[in-house]
JSON list of C-alpha atoms in Angstrom, two decimals:
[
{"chain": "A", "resi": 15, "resn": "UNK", "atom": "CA", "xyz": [-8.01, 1.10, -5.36]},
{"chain": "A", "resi": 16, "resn": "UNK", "atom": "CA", "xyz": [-8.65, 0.02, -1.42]},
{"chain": "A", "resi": 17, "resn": "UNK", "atom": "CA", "xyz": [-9.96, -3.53, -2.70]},
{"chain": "A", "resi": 18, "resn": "UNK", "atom": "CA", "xyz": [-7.25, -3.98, -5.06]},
{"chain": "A", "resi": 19, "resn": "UNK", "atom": "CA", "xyz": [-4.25, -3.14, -2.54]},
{"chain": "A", "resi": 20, "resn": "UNK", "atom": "CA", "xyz": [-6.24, -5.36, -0.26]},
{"chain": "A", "resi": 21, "resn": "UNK", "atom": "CA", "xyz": [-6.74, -8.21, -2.44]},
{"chain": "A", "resi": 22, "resn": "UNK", "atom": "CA", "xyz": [-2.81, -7.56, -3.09]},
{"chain": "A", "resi": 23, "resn": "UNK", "atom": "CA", "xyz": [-1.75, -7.85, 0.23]},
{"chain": "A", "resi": 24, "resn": "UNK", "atom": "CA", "xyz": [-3.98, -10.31, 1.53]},
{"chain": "A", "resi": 25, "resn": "UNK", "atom": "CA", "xyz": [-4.88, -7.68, 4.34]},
{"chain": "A", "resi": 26, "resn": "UNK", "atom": "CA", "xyz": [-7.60, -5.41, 5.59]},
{"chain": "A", "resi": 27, "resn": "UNK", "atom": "CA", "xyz": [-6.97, -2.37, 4.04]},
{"chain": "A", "resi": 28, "resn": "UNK", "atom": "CA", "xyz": [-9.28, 0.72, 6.41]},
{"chain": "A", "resi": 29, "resn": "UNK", "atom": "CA", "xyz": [-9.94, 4.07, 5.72]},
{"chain": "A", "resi": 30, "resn": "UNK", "atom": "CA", "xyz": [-10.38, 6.22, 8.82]},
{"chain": "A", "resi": 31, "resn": "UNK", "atom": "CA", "xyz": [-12.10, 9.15, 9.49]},
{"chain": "A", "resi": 32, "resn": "UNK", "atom": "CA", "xyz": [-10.57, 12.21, 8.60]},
{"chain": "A", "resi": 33, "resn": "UNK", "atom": "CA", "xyz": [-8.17, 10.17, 6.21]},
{"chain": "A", "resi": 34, "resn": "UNK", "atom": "CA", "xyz": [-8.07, 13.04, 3.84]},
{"chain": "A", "resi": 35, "resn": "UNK", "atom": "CA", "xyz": [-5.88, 14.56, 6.41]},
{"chain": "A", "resi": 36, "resn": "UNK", "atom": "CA", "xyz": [-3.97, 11.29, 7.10]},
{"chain": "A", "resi": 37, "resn": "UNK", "atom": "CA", "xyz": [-0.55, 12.86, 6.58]},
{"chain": "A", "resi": 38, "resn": "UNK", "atom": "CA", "xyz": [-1.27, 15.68, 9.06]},
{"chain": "A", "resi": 39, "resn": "UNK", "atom": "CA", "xyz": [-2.60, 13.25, 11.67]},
{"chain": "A", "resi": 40, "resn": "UNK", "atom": "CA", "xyz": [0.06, 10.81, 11.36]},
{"chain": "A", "resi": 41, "resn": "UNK", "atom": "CA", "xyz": [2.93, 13.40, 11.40]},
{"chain": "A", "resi": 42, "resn": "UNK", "atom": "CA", "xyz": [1.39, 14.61, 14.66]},
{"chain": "A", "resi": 43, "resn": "UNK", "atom": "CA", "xyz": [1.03, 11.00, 15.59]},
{"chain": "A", "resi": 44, "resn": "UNK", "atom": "CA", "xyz": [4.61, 9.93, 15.12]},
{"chain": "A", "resi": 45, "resn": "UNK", "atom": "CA", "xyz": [5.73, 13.48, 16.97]},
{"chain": "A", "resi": 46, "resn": "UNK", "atom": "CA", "xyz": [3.84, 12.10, 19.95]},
{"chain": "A", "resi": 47, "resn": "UNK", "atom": "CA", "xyz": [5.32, 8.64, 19.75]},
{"chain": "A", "resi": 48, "resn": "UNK", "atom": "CA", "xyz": [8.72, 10.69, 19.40]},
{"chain": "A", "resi": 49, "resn": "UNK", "atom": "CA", "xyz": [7.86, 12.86, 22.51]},
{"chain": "A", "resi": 50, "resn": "UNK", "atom": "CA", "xyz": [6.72, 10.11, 24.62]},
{"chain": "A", "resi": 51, "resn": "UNK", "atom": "CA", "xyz": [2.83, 11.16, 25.05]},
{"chain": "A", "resi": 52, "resn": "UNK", "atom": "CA", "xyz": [1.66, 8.22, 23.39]},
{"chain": "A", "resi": 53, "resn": "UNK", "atom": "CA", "xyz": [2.94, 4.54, 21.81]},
{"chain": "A", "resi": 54, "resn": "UNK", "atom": "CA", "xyz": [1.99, 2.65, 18.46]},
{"chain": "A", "resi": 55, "resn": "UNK", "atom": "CA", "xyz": [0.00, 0.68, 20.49]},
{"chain": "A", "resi": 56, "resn": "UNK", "atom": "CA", "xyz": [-2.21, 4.02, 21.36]},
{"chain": "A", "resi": 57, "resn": "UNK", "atom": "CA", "xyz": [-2.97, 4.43, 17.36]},
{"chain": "A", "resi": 58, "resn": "UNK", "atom": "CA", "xyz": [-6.41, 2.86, 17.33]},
{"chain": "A", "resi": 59, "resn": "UNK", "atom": "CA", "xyz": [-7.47, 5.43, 20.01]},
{"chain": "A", "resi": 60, "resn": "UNK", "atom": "CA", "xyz": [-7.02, 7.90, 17.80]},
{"chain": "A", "resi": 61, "resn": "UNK", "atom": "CA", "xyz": [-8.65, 6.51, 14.49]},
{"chain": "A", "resi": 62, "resn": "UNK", "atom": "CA", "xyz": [-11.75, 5.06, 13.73]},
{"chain": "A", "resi": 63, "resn": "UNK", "atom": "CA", "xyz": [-12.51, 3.14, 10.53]},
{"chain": "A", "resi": 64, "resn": "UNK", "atom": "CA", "xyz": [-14.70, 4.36, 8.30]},
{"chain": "A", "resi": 65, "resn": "UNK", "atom": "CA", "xyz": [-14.40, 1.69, 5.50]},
{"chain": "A", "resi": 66, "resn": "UNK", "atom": "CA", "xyz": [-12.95, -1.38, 5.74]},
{"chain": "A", "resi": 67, "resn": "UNK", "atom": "CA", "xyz": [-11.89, -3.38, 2.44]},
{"chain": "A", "resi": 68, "resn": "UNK", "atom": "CA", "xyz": [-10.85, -6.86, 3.20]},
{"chain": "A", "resi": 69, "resn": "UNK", "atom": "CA", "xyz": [-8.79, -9.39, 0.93]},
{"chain": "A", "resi": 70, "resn": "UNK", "atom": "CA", "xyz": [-11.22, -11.98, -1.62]},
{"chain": "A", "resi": 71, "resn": "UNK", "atom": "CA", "xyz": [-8.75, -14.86, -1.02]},
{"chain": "A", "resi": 72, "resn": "UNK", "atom": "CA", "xyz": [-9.29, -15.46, -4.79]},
{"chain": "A", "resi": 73, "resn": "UNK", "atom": "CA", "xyz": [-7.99, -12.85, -5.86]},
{"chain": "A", "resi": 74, "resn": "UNK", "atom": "CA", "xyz": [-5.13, -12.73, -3.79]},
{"chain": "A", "resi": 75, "resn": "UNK", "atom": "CA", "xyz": [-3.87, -16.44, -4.85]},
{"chain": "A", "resi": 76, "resn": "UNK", "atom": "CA", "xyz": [-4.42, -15.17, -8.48]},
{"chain": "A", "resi": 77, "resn": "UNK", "atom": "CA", "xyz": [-1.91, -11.95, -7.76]},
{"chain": "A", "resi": 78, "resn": "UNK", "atom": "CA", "xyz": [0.48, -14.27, -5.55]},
{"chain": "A", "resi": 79, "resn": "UNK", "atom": "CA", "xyz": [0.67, -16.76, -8.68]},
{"chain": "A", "resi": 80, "resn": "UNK", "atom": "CA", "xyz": [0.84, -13.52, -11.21]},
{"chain": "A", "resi": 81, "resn": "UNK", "atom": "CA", "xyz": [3.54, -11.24, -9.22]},
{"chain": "A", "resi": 82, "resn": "UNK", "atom": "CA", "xyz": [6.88, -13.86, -10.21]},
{"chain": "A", "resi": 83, "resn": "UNK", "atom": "CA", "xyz": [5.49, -13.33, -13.80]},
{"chain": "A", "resi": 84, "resn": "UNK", "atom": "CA", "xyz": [5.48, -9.92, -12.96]},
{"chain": "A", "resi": 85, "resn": "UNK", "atom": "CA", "xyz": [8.73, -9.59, -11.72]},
{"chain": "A", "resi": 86, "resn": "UNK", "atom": "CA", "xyz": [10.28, -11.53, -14.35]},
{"chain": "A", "resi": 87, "resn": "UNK", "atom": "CA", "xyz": [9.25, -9.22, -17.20]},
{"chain": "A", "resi": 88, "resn": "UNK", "atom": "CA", "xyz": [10.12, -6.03, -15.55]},
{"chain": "A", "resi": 89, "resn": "UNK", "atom": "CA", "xyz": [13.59, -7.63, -15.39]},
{"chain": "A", "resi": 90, "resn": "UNK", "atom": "CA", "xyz": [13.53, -8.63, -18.81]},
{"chain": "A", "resi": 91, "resn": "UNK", "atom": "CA", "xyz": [12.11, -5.14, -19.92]},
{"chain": "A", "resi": 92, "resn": "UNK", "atom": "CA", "xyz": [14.11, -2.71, -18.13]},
{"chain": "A", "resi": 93, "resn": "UNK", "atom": "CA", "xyz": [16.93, -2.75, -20.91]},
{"chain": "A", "resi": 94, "resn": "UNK", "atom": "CA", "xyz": [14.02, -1.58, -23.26]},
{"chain": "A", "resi": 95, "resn": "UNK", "atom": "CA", "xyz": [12.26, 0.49, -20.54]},
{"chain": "A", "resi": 96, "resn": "UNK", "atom": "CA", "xyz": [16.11, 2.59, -20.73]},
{"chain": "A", "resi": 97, "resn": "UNK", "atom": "CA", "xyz": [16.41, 2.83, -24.34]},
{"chain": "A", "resi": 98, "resn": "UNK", "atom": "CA", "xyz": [12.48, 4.22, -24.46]},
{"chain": "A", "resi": 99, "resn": "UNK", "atom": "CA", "xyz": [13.22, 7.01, -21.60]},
{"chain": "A", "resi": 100, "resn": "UNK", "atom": "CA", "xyz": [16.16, 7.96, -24.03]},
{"chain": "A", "resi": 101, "resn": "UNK", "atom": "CA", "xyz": [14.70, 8.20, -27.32]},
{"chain": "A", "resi": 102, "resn": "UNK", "atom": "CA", "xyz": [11.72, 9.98, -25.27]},
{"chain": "A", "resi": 103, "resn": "UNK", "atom": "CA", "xyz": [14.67, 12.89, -23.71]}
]
């Protein structure tokens, strides 16, 4: 899912070590920012990358061309979307 949100956003996309406790570590992060110990800037002395994914400019154009498309049938759809949720209770 890392190369796909990465070939998405046209951006590196890293997982850092102990990233299955990234919600812990950030909270304490931010709290710090908050509390004046530390700044954003101070973030990559705290992480280090364990995987990085980075964007295939391929597919990236292909999702850039395919998102308007995207965006046009939720638009169209969310009418039926509604009555589906209904009929579904």
């Amino acid at each position: 899912w890392r190369q796909i949100a990465a070939d998405i956003l046209g951006a590196d996309i890293h997982r850092v070590q102990g990233g299955d406790l990234g919600s812990v570590y950030g909270t304490a992060f931010v709290a710090g920012v908050a509390a004046r110990f530390w700044s954003w800037e101070d973030l990559p002395r705290f992480t280090r990358v364990r995987v990085a994914n980075h964007p295939n400019p391929e597919n990236h154009r292909i999702y850039d061309q395919m998102y308007p498309l995207y965006r046009d049938l939720y638009l169209h759809l969310k009418e039926d979307f509604q009555r589906l949720h209904k009929i579904r209770g």
